[in-house]
Amino acid sequence: MALIYSSVPCQVGAVYTKNVVKADPLLLNKETLKNHEAQAVIVNSGNANACALHGMENAIREQKAAAKFLDIAPDQVLVASTGVIGVELPVECIEENLSSLQLGTTIEEAANAIMTTDTTEKIAEATVVLDGKPVRILGICKGSGMIHPNMGTMLAFILTDCAIDHTLLQKALLDNTNQTFNRVSVDGDTSTNDMCLVMANGLAGNPTIVKEDESFVLFQQALKTVMESLAVQIAKDGEGASRLITCRVKEAKEEDQAETLAKAVVSSSLCKAAMFGHDANWGRVLCAMGYSGAEFDPALVDVAFASACGRVEVCAQGKGVPFSEELAAAILSEDEIDIEINLHEGNAECTCWGCDLTYDYVKINGDYRT
């Protein structure tokens, strides 16, 4: 259980899963955030409170329990849950024991409390100076399995003391979600509970951002720094993963084309399996690109693999080139691997992140519920 609390009400930006099946906490939050304001978030892990018989009732009871503990109105509390789907949430445990929770001033314990199959806490922060006032942005998230580009596919909570209008906060969140969380894939599954919240309480004292001026651009860039860091941490900590895969597509005609191709590569089970086996099977990269739906000229494509161990070109102008299998295997044995793709068609580019596919992924998910 984690509880995030601001001493004053916050402007809130939110994005939710695009899965048609949505957990009751998300539906409750949509109703709660009609005024775009909240002061706290209560998060439970281990139970998704999704597709449960009394899901909405239990989400409301969880919300009221937090409100009572904090002595604020229930409509100032947002609710998030993560864990097994279809199991009744024992909300009475929360109601009876929430009073024993100790509020602190650091984020590490909250980052740990929201974990499920995650192996490590995920935290990121950035500071930006706006009109002479230092503005801090601090984010935590959880996500390891059921991760695929379609919103953010995880739970993320980003806190800032920036003074900013809700409309612009929502815009900054949406724009950055598309360039960070939506470019991560672990296993192709989009969860029922995925949500990202940004809460801004304005206590930094900067002039309130009410238009897309220089302050807005600087804030949006700092927010992206935090969100991209969290996105990469999710990809690196994919269930059973042994290495982070970064796919960079450059010299594309347009960014959407590059994004579609990069997503296809990091989402491909065959590409992911090859990376696990340290196998420079570049044909799988071209194959994934070919079924992605993006138009490109295969005869112009170059592919290379790179890591801290070096770089090896494996494909030029759509054809295989001689390369050292020993060097390639060494490169692909590192913890972080880059797949570099050059389309030679334009000036646009895109980066997406994923992980390899290991035996442990099946072990973790084979008995996740039981």
Short mmCIF file of N, CA and C in Angstrom, two decimals, residues 199-347:
data_model
loop_
_atom_site.label_atom_id
_atom_site.label_comp_id
_atom_site.label_asym_id
_atom_site.label_seq_id
_atom_site.Cartn_x
_atom_site.Cartn_y
_atom_site.Cartn_z
N MET A 199 0.57 15.29 -11.01
CA MET A 199 -0.06 16.18 -10.04
C MET A 199 0.84 17.39 -9.80
N ALA A 200 0.28 18.58 -9.99
CA ALA A 200 1.04 19.82 -9.86
C ALA A 200 0.40 20.71 -8.79
N ASN A 201 1.13 20.95 -7.68
CA ASN A 201 0.51 21.70 -6.58
C ASN A 201 0.86 23.19 -6.55
N GLY A 202 1.77 23.64 -7.46
CA GLY A 202 2.02 25.07 -7.60
C GLY A 202 2.87 25.70 -6.52
N LEU A 203 3.42 24.92 -5.59
CA LEU A 203 4.14 25.50 -4.46
C LEU A 203 5.55 25.99 -4.81
N ALA A 204 6.00 25.77 -6.04
CA ALA A 204 7.32 26.29 -6.43
C ALA A 204 7.32 27.81 -6.48
N GLY A 205 6.14 28.40 -6.68
CA GLY A 205 6.05 29.86 -6.70
C GLY A 205 6.34 30.50 -8.03
N ASN A 206 6.48 29.69 -9.09
CA ASN A 206 6.69 30.27 -10.42
C ASN A 206 5.37 30.88 -10.91
N PRO A 207 5.43 31.90 -11.77
CA PRO A 207 4.19 32.42 -12.37
C PRO A 207 3.44 31.28 -13.07
N THR A 208 2.16 31.17 -12.83
CA THR A 208 1.38 30.07 -13.39
C THR A 208 1.50 30.03 -14.91
N ILE A 209 1.84 28.86 -15.44
CA ILE A 209 1.96 28.69 -16.89
C ILE A 209 0.55 28.59 -17.48
N VAL A 210 0.19 29.56 -18.30
CA VAL A 210 -1.16 29.61 -18.86
C VAL A 210 -1.14 29.63 -20.39
N LYS A 211 0.05 29.60 -20.98
CA LYS A 211 0.14 29.56 -22.44
C LYS A 211 1.40 28.81 -22.84
N GLU A 212 1.48 28.45 -24.10
CA GLU A 212 2.62 27.66 -24.59
C GLU A 212 3.80 28.57 -24.88
N ASP A 213 4.36 29.13 -23.79
CA ASP A 213 5.50 30.03 -23.91
C ASP A 213 6.78 29.28 -23.57
N GLU A 214 7.87 30.02 -23.33
CA GLU A 214 9.15 29.39 -23.04
C GLU A 214 9.10 28.55 -21.77
N SER A 215 8.38 29.03 -20.75
CA SER A 215 8.27 28.27 -19.51
C SER A 215 7.58 26.93 -19.74
N PHE A 216 6.54 26.94 -20.59
CA PHE A 216 5.85 25.69 -20.90
C PHE A 216 6.79 24.72 -21.60
N VAL A 217 7.55 25.21 -22.56
CA VAL A 217 8.47 24.34 -23.31
C VAL A 217 9.51 23.74 -22.36
N LEU A 218 10.06 24.55 -21.46
CA LEU A 218 11.07 24.07 -20.52
C LEU A 218 10.48 23.02 -19.58
N PHE A 219 9.25 23.29 -19.10
CA PHE A 219 8.60 22.33 -18.22
C PHE A 219 8.32 21.03 -18.96
N GLN A 220 7.83 21.12 -20.17
CA GLN A 220 7.52 19.92 -20.95
C GLN A 220 8.77 19.09 -21.21
N GLN A 221 9.88 19.76 -21.47
CA GLN A 221 11.13 19.04 -21.70
C GLN A 221 11.60 18.33 -20.44
N ALA A 222 11.48 18.99 -19.29
CA ALA A 222 11.87 18.37 -18.02
C ALA A 222 10.96 17.19 -17.70
N LEU A 223 9.67 17.35 -17.96
CA LEU A 223 8.73 16.25 -17.75
C LEU A 223 9.09 15.06 -18.64
N LYS A 224 9.47 15.33 -19.87
CA LYS A 224 9.87 14.25 -20.77
C LYS A 224 11.10 13.51 -20.24
N THR A 225 12.04 14.24 -19.66
CA THR A 225 13.23 13.61 -19.10
C THR A 225 12.84 12.57 -18.05
N VAL A 226 11.91 12.94 -17.18
CA VAL A 226 11.44 12.03 -16.13
C VAL A 226 10.70 10.85 -16.73
N MET A 227 9.78 11.12 -17.65
CA MET A 227 8.97 10.06 -18.23
C MET A 227 9.80 9.10 -19.07
N GLU A 228 10.77 9.62 -19.81
CA GLU A 228 11.61 8.74 -20.62
C GLU A 228 12.46 7.84 -19.73
N SER A 229 12.98 8.39 -18.64
CA SER A 229 13.76 7.58 -17.71
C SER A 229 12.91 6.45 -17.15
N LEU A 230 11.68 6.76 -16.75
CA LEU A 230 10.79 5.72 -16.22
C LEU A 230 10.47 4.68 -17.28
N ALA A 231 10.24 5.12 -18.51
CA ALA A 231 9.92 4.20 -19.60
C ALA A 231 11.06 3.22 -19.84
N VAL A 232 12.29 3.73 -19.86
CA VAL A 232 13.45 2.86 -20.08
C VAL A 232 13.61 1.89 -18.91
N GLN A 233 13.36 2.36 -17.69
CA GLN A 233 13.46 1.48 -16.52
C GLN A 233 12.45 0.34 -16.60
N ILE A 234 11.26 0.63 -17.12
CA ILE A 234 10.24 -0.42 -17.30
C ILE A 234 10.74 -1.45 -18.31
N ALA A 235 11.24 -0.99 -19.43
CA ALA A 235 11.72 -1.91 -20.46
C ALA A 235 12.86 -2.78 -19.93
N LYS A 236 13.76 -2.18 -19.19
CA LYS A 236 14.92 -2.92 -18.68
C LYS A 236 14.52 -3.95 -17.65
N ASP A 237 13.41 -3.70 -16.94
CA ASP A 237 12.96 -4.60 -15.88
C ASP A 237 11.80 -5.47 -16.34
N GLY A 238 11.68 -5.70 -17.64
CA GLY A 238 10.62 -6.57 -18.15
C GLY A 238 10.70 -7.94 -17.49
N GLU A 239 9.56 -8.58 -17.34
CA GLU A 239 9.52 -9.87 -16.63
C GLU A 239 10.48 -10.88 -17.24
N GLY A 240 11.38 -11.37 -16.42
CA GLY A 240 12.36 -12.36 -16.85
C GLY A 240 13.48 -11.82 -17.70
N ALA A 241 13.47 -10.52 -18.00
CA ALA A 241 14.43 -9.96 -18.95
C ALA A 241 15.86 -10.02 -18.44
N SER A 242 16.79 -10.21 -19.38
CA SER A 242 18.21 -10.18 -19.04
C SER A 242 18.93 -9.02 -19.70
N ARG A 243 18.24 -8.31 -20.61
CA ARG A 243 18.89 -7.17 -21.26
C ARG A 243 17.86 -6.19 -21.82
N LEU A 244 18.26 -4.93 -21.84
CA LEU A 244 17.47 -3.85 -22.43
C LEU A 244 17.76 -3.78 -23.92
N ILE A 245 16.70 -3.66 -24.73
CA ILE A 245 16.87 -3.50 -26.18
C ILE A 245 16.37 -2.12 -26.57
N THR A 246 17.22 -1.35 -27.21
CA THR A 246 16.85 -0.04 -27.73
C THR A 246 16.92 -0.09 -29.26
N CYS A 247 15.81 0.21 -29.91
CA CYS A 247 15.78 0.22 -31.37
C CYS A 247 15.68 1.65 -31.87
N ARG A 248 16.65 2.08 -32.66
CA ARG A 248 16.67 3.43 -33.21
C ARG A 248 16.53 3.35 -34.73
N VAL A 249 15.49 3.99 -35.22
CA VAL A 249 15.29 4.08 -36.67
C VAL A 249 15.56 5.52 -37.08
N LYS A 250 16.48 5.71 -38.00
CA LYS A 250 16.82 7.07 -38.43
C LYS A 250 16.72 7.21 -39.95
N GLU A 251 16.78 8.46 -40.38
CA GLU A 251 16.65 8.82 -41.80
C GLU A 251 15.38 8.25 -42.41
N ALA A 252 14.29 8.38 -41.65
CA ALA A 252 12.96 7.99 -42.13
C ALA A 252 12.30 9.18 -42.80
N LYS A 253 11.23 8.91 -43.57
CA LYS A 253 10.50 10.00 -44.22
C LYS A 253 9.78 10.85 -43.18
N GLU A 254 9.21 10.18 -42.16
CA GLU A 254 8.48 10.90 -41.12
C GLU A 254 8.57 10.12 -39.81
N GLU A 255 8.31 10.80 -38.70
CA GLU A 255 8.47 10.17 -37.39
C GLU A 255 7.52 9.00 -37.19
N ASP A 256 6.28 9.12 -37.65
CA ASP A 256 5.31 8.03 -37.48
C ASP A 256 5.80 6.75 -38.15
N GLN A 257 6.40 6.89 -39.33
CA GLN A 257 6.95 5.74 -40.04
C GLN A 257 8.05 5.09 -39.20
N ALA A 258 8.96 5.91 -38.68
CA ALA A 258 10.07 5.40 -37.87
C ALA A 258 9.55 4.73 -36.60
N GLU A 259 8.53 5.34 -35.98
CA GLU A 259 7.97 4.78 -34.75
C GLU A 259 7.33 3.42 -35.00
N THR A 260 6.56 3.29 -36.06
CA THR A 260 5.90 2.02 -36.37
C THR A 260 6.93 0.91 -36.58
N LEU A 261 7.99 1.23 -37.28
CA LEU A 261 9.04 0.24 -37.55
C LEU A 261 9.78 -0.15 -36.27
N ALA A 262 10.16 0.84 -35.47
CA ALA A 262 10.90 0.55 -34.24
C ALA A 262 10.05 -0.25 -33.27
N LYS A 263 8.76 0.10 -33.15
CA LYS A 263 7.86 -0.66 -32.27
C LYS A 263 7.75 -2.11 -32.71
N ALA A 264 7.67 -2.32 -34.02
CA ALA A 264 7.54 -3.69 -34.54
C ALA A 264 8.75 -4.53 -34.15
N VAL A 265 9.91 -3.93 -34.21
CA VAL A 265 11.14 -4.67 -33.89
C VAL A 265 11.20 -5.02 -32.40
N VAL A 266 10.97 -4.05 -31.51
CA VAL A 266 11.08 -4.33 -30.07
C VAL A 266 9.92 -5.21 -29.59
N SER A 267 8.84 -5.29 -30.37
CA SER A 267 7.69 -6.11 -29.98
C SER A 267 7.77 -7.53 -30.53
N SER A 268 8.65 -7.77 -31.47
CA SER A 268 8.75 -9.08 -32.12
C SER A 268 9.29 -10.14 -31.18
N SER A 269 8.52 -11.20 -30.98
CA SER A 269 8.98 -12.29 -30.11
C SER A 269 10.24 -12.95 -30.67
N LEU A 270 10.33 -13.07 -31.99
CA LEU A 270 11.50 -13.69 -32.59
C LEU A 270 12.74 -12.81 -32.43
N CYS A 271 12.60 -11.50 -32.59
CA CYS A 271 13.74 -10.60 -32.37
C CYS A 271 14.17 -10.67 -30.90
N LYS A 272 13.20 -10.67 -30.00
CA LYS A 272 13.49 -10.69 -28.57
C LYS A 272 14.19 -12.00 -28.18
N ALA A 273 13.73 -13.10 -28.77
CA ALA A 273 14.36 -14.40 -28.49
C ALA A 273 15.79 -14.44 -29.02
N ALA A 274 16.02 -13.86 -30.20
CA ALA A 274 17.37 -13.82 -30.76
C ALA A 274 18.31 -13.04 -29.87
N MET A 275 17.82 -11.93 -29.30
CA MET A 275 18.66 -11.12 -28.41
C MET A 275 18.99 -11.91 -27.14
N PHE A 276 18.05 -12.71 -26.65
CA PHE A 276 18.31 -13.55 -25.49
C PHE A 276 19.40 -14.56 -25.80
N GLY A 277 19.38 -15.10 -27.02
CA GLY A 277 20.37 -16.11 -27.41
C GLY A 277 21.66 -15.55 -27.96
N HIS A 278 21.83 -14.23 -27.92
CA HIS A 278 23.04 -13.56 -28.45
C HIS A 278 23.24 -13.89 -29.92
N ASP A 279 22.12 -14.03 -30.64
CA ASP A 279 22.15 -14.46 -32.03
C ASP A 279 21.90 -13.26 -32.95
N ALA A 280 22.86 -12.90 -33.76
CA ALA A 280 22.74 -11.73 -34.65
C ALA A 280 21.88 -12.08 -35.87
N ASN A 281 20.68 -12.51 -35.61
CA ASN A 281 19.75 -12.94 -36.66
C ASN A 281 19.02 -11.72 -37.20
N TRP A 282 19.70 -10.92 -38.00
CA TRP A 282 19.17 -9.64 -38.47
C TRP A 282 17.98 -9.82 -39.41
N GLY A 283 17.82 -11.00 -39.99
CA GLY A 283 16.67 -11.25 -40.86
C GLY A 283 15.35 -11.06 -40.12
N ARG A 284 15.37 -11.35 -38.81
CA ARG A 284 14.16 -11.17 -38.02
C ARG A 284 13.81 -9.68 -37.87
N VAL A 285 14.83 -8.83 -37.89
CA VAL A 285 14.60 -7.39 -37.81
C VAL A 285 13.89 -6.91 -39.07
N LEU A 286 14.40 -7.30 -40.23
CA LEU A 286 13.76 -6.91 -41.48
C LEU A 286 12.37 -7.50 -41.61
N CYS A 287 12.21 -8.73 -41.13
CA CYS A 287 10.89 -9.37 -41.19
C CYS A 287 9.87 -8.59 -40.36
N ALA A 288 10.25 -8.19 -39.15
CA ALA A 288 9.34 -7.41 -38.30
C ALA A 288 9.00 -6.08 -38.94
N MET A 289 9.99 -5.45 -39.54
CA MET A 289 9.74 -4.19 -40.24
C MET A 289 8.75 -4.42 -41.38
N GLY A 290 8.89 -5.52 -42.07
CA GLY A 290 8.07 -5.79 -43.24
C GLY A 290 6.60 -5.99 -42.94
N TYR A 291 6.27 -6.53 -41.76
CA TYR A 291 4.85 -6.72 -41.43
C TYR A 291 4.30 -5.60 -40.54
N SER A 292 5.09 -4.59 -40.28
CA SER A 292 4.68 -3.51 -39.37
C SER A 292 3.54 -2.67 -39.91
N GLY A 293 3.38 -2.65 -41.23
CA GLY A 293 2.37 -1.80 -41.85
C GLY A 293 2.91 -0.49 -42.37
N ALA A 294 4.16 -0.17 -42.00
CA ALA A 294 4.79 1.06 -42.49
C ALA A 294 5.41 0.81 -43.86
N GLU A 295 5.30 1.77 -44.74
CA GLU A 295 5.91 1.66 -46.06
C GLU A 295 7.36 2.12 -46.01
N PHE A 296 8.25 1.34 -46.64
CA PHE A 296 9.66 1.69 -46.73
C PHE A 296 10.27 0.86 -47.85
N ASP A 297 11.46 1.24 -48.27
CA ASP A 297 12.15 0.51 -49.35
C ASP A 297 13.18 -0.42 -48.74
N PRO A 298 12.92 -1.73 -48.72
CA PRO A 298 13.87 -2.67 -48.11
C PRO A 298 15.26 -2.60 -48.73
N ALA A 299 15.32 -2.20 -49.99
CA ALA A 299 16.61 -2.17 -50.68
C ALA A 299 17.52 -1.06 -50.19
N LEU A 300 17.01 -0.17 -49.34
CA LEU A 300 17.82 0.93 -48.82
C LEU A 300 18.25 0.73 -47.37
N VAL A 301 17.75 -0.33 -46.72
CA VAL A 301 17.89 -0.47 -45.27
C VAL A 301 19.26 -1.01 -44.85
N ASP A 302 19.85 -0.31 -43.86
CA ASP A 302 21.06 -0.80 -43.19
C ASP A 302 20.69 -1.18 -41.76
N VAL A 303 21.29 -2.26 -41.24
CA VAL A 303 21.05 -2.70 -39.86
C VAL A 303 22.39 -2.98 -39.19
N ALA A 304 22.50 -2.53 -37.94
CA ALA A 304 23.70 -2.81 -37.15
C ALA A 304 23.29 -3.10 -35.72
N PHE A 305 24.11 -3.88 -35.02
CA PHE A 305 23.94 -4.13 -33.59
C PHE A 305 25.09 -3.45 -32.85
N ALA A 306 24.79 -2.87 -31.71
CA ALA A 306 25.83 -2.17 -30.95
C ALA A 306 25.58 -2.31 -29.46
N SER A 307 26.67 -2.21 -28.69
CA SER A 307 26.59 -2.22 -27.22
C SER A 307 27.90 -1.65 -26.71
N ALA A 308 28.11 -1.73 -25.42
CA ALA A 308 29.36 -1.24 -24.84
C ALA A 308 30.56 -2.01 -25.37
N CYS A 309 30.30 -3.18 -25.95
CA CYS A 309 31.37 -4.04 -26.46
C CYS A 309 31.81 -3.67 -27.88
N GLY A 310 31.01 -2.84 -28.56
CA GLY A 310 31.37 -2.46 -29.92
C GLY A 310 30.15 -2.37 -30.83
N ARG A 311 30.41 -2.35 -32.12
CA ARG A 311 29.34 -2.21 -33.11
C ARG A 311 29.65 -3.10 -34.30
N VAL A 312 28.61 -3.74 -34.86
CA VAL A 312 28.81 -4.57 -36.03
C VAL A 312 27.67 -4.34 -37.02
N GLU A 313 28.01 -4.05 -38.27
CA GLU A 313 27.01 -3.91 -39.32
C GLU A 313 26.70 -5.29 -39.87
N VAL A 314 25.41 -5.61 -39.98
CA VAL A 314 25.02 -6.96 -40.40
C VAL A 314 24.21 -6.95 -41.70
N CYS A 315 23.73 -5.77 -42.09
CA CYS A 315 22.91 -5.66 -43.29
C CYS A 315 23.15 -4.31 -43.93
N ALA A 316 23.35 -4.29 -45.25
CA ALA A 316 23.53 -3.04 -45.98
C ALA A 316 22.69 -3.10 -47.25
N GLN A 317 21.90 -2.05 -47.46
CA GLN A 317 21.01 -1.98 -48.62
C GLN A 317 20.14 -3.23 -48.76
N GLY A 318 19.65 -3.68 -47.60
CA GLY A 318 18.72 -4.80 -47.59
C GLY A 318 19.32 -6.17 -47.79
N LYS A 319 20.65 -6.26 -47.82
CA LYS A 319 21.32 -7.53 -48.04
C LYS A 319 22.33 -7.80 -46.93
N GLY A 320 22.55 -9.07 -46.66
CA GLY A 320 23.51 -9.43 -45.64
C GLY A 320 24.93 -9.10 -46.05
N VAL A 321 25.76 -8.74 -45.08
CA VAL A 321 27.18 -8.44 -45.33
C VAL A 321 28.01 -9.34 -44.41
N PRO A 322 29.23 -9.65 -44.81
CA PRO A 322 30.09 -10.49 -43.95
C PRO A 322 30.37 -9.78 -42.62
N PHE A 323 30.28 -10.52 -41.52
CA PHE A 323 30.62 -9.95 -40.22
C PHE A 323 31.10 -11.06 -39.30
N SER A 324 31.78 -10.68 -38.25
CA SER A 324 32.32 -11.64 -37.29
C SER A 324 31.21 -12.10 -36.35
N GLU A 325 30.88 -13.38 -36.39
CA GLU A 325 29.88 -13.92 -35.48
C GLU A 325 30.34 -13.83 -34.03
N GLU A 326 31.66 -13.97 -33.83
CA GLU A 326 32.19 -13.89 -32.47
C GLU A 326 32.01 -12.49 -31.90
N LEU A 327 32.31 -11.45 -32.72
CA LEU A 327 32.12 -10.08 -32.26
C LEU A 327 30.64 -9.80 -32.02
N ALA A 328 29.80 -10.25 -32.93
CA ALA A 328 28.36 -10.03 -32.80
C ALA A 328 27.83 -10.66 -31.51
N ALA A 329 28.27 -11.89 -31.23
CA ALA A 329 27.82 -12.57 -30.01
C ALA A 329 28.28 -11.82 -28.77
N ALA A 330 29.49 -11.29 -28.81
CA ALA A 330 30.00 -10.52 -27.67
C ALA A 330 29.19 -9.25 -27.47
N ILE A 331 28.87 -8.58 -28.57
CA ILE A 331 28.07 -7.35 -28.51
C ILE A 331 26.70 -7.64 -27.91
N LEU A 332 26.09 -8.74 -28.34
CA LEU A 332 24.74 -9.08 -27.89
C LEU A 332 24.72 -9.73 -26.51
N SER A 333 25.88 -9.93 -25.92
CA SER A 333 25.95 -10.49 -24.57
C SER A 333 25.89 -9.42 -23.50
N GLU A 334 25.96 -8.15 -23.90
CA GLU A 334 25.92 -7.05 -22.94
C GLU A 334 24.50 -6.85 -22.38
N ASP A 335 24.40 -6.13 -21.27
CA ASP A 335 23.11 -5.91 -20.62
C ASP A 335 22.22 -4.95 -21.40
N GLU A 336 22.83 -4.09 -22.21
CA GLU A 336 22.07 -3.11 -22.98
C GLU A 336 22.51 -3.17 -24.44
N ILE A 337 21.55 -3.40 -25.33
CA ILE A 337 21.83 -3.61 -26.75
C ILE A 337 21.08 -2.59 -27.59
N ASP A 338 21.75 -2.06 -28.60
CA ASP A 338 21.11 -1.16 -29.55
C ASP A 338 20.93 -1.86 -30.89
N ILE A 339 19.74 -1.75 -31.46
CA ILE A 339 19.50 -2.17 -32.84
C ILE A 339 19.37 -0.90 -33.66
N GLU A 340 20.33 -0.67 -34.54
CA GLU A 340 20.37 0.56 -35.33
C GLU A 340 19.88 0.29 -36.75
N ILE A 341 18.86 1.06 -37.16
CA ILE A 341 18.27 0.88 -38.49
C ILE A 341 18.32 2.21 -39.22
N ASN A 342 18.87 2.21 -40.41
CA ASN A 342 18.92 3.41 -41.24
C ASN A 342 18.12 3.16 -42.51
N LEU A 343 17.06 3.99 -42.72
CA LEU A 343 16.19 3.81 -43.89
C LEU A 343 16.68 4.56 -45.12
N HIS A 344 17.54 5.58 -44.92
CA HIS A 344 18.05 6.39 -46.04
C HIS A 344 16.93 6.98 -46.89
N GLU A 345 15.88 7.47 -46.21
CA GLU A 345 14.75 8.03 -46.94
C GLU A 345 14.42 9.46 -46.54
N GLY A 346 14.96 9.97 -45.44
CA GLY A 346 14.59 11.31 -44.98
C GLY A 346 15.38 11.71 -43.76
N ASN A 347 14.80 12.61 -42.96
CA ASN A 347 15.51 13.15 -41.80
C ASN A 347 14.84 12.83 -40.46
#
